[in-house]
Short mmCIF file of C-alpha atoms in Angstrom, two decimals:
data_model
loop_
_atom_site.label_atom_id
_atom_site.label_comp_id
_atom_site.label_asym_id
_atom_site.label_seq_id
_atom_site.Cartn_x
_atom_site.Cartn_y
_atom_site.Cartn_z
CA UNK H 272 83.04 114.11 124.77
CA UNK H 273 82.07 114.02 121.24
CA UNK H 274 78.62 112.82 120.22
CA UNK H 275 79.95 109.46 118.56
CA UNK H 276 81.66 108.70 121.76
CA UNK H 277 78.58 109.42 123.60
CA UNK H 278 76.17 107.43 121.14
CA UNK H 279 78.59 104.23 121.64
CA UNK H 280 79.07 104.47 125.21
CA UNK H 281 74.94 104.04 125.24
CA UNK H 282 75.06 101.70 122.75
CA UNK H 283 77.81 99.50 124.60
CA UNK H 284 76.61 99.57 128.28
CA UNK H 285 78.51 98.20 131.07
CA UNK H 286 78.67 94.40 130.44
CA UNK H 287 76.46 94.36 128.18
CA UNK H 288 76.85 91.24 125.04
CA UNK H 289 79.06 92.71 121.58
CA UNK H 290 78.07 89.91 119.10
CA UNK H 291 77.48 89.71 115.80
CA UNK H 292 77.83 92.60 113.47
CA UNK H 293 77.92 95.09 115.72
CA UNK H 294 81.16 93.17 117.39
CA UNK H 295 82.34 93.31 113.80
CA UNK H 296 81.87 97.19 113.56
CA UNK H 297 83.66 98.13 116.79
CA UNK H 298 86.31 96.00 116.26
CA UNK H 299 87.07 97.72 112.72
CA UNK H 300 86.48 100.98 114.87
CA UNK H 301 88.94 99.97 117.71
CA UNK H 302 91.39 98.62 115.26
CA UNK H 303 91.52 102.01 113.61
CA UNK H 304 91.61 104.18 116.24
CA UNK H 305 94.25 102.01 117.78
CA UNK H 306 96.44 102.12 114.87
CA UNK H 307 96.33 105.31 114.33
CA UNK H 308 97.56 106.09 117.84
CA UNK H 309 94.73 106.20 120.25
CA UNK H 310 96.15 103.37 123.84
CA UNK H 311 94.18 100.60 124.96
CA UNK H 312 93.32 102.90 128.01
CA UNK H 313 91.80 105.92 126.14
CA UNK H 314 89.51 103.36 123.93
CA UNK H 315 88.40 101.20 127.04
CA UNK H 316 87.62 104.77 128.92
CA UNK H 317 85.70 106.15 125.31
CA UNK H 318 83.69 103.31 125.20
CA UNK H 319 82.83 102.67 128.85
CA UNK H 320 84.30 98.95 128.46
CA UNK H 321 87.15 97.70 130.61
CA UNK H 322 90.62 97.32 129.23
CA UNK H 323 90.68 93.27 129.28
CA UNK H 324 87.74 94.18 126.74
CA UNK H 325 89.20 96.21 124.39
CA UNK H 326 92.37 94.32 124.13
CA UNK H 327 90.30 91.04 124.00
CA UNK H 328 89.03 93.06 120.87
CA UNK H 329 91.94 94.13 119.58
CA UNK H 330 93.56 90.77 119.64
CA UNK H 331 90.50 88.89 117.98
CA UNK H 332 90.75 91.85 114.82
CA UNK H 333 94.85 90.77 114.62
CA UNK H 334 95.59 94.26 115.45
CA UNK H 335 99.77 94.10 116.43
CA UNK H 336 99.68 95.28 119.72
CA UNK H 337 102.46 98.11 120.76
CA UNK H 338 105.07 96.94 123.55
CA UNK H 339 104.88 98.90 126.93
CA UNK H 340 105.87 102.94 126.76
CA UNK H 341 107.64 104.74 129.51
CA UNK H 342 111.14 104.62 130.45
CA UNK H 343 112.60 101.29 131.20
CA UNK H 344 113.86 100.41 134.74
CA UNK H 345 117.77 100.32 134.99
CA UNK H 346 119.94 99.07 137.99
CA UNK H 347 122.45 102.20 138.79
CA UNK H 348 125.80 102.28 137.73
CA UNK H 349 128.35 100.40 140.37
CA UNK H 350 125.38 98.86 141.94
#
C-alpha cells in the first residue's frame, strides 16, 4: 500500500466524522480517482471506509456513477 493510502486510512478511521474541509478534500480525491477508473469497492477498501460511504461521497460531489459491470443474466434460448 502506498504511503498516501496509508496516511488517509489513519487519517479516516473507522467511523470516524468527515466534515468540513477535509470532507471537501476527499471528496475531490474520490471523485478523481473514481473518474479516472478506480470502483467504489477499491476506494472504500483504500480508505478503510465502507462502500455506503464512499458512494454517499461520490453522490454528494455529483460524480455520474457507472451502471453495474459483468455480464448480464439471459434466459436460454427455447426456454
Amino acid at each position: 500500500m502506498s504511503d498516501r493510502a496509508t496516511q488517509s486510512k489513519a487519517a479516516l478511521g473507522k467511523g470516524t466524522r468527515v466534515t468540513g474541509k477535509s470532507r471537501d478534500r476527499l471528496q475531490s480525491q474520490l471523485k478523481k480517482q473514481y473518474e479516472a477508473g478506480a470502483s467504489i469497492r477499491s476506494l472504500a477498501r483504500s480508505t478503510g471506509r465502507s462502500y455506503g460511504f464512499i458512494h454517499n461521497v461520490l453522490v454528494e460531489s455529483h460524480v455520474q456513477l457507472r451502471s453495474r459491470g459483468g455480464a448480464n443474466r439471459r434466459k436460454g434460448v427455447g426456454k
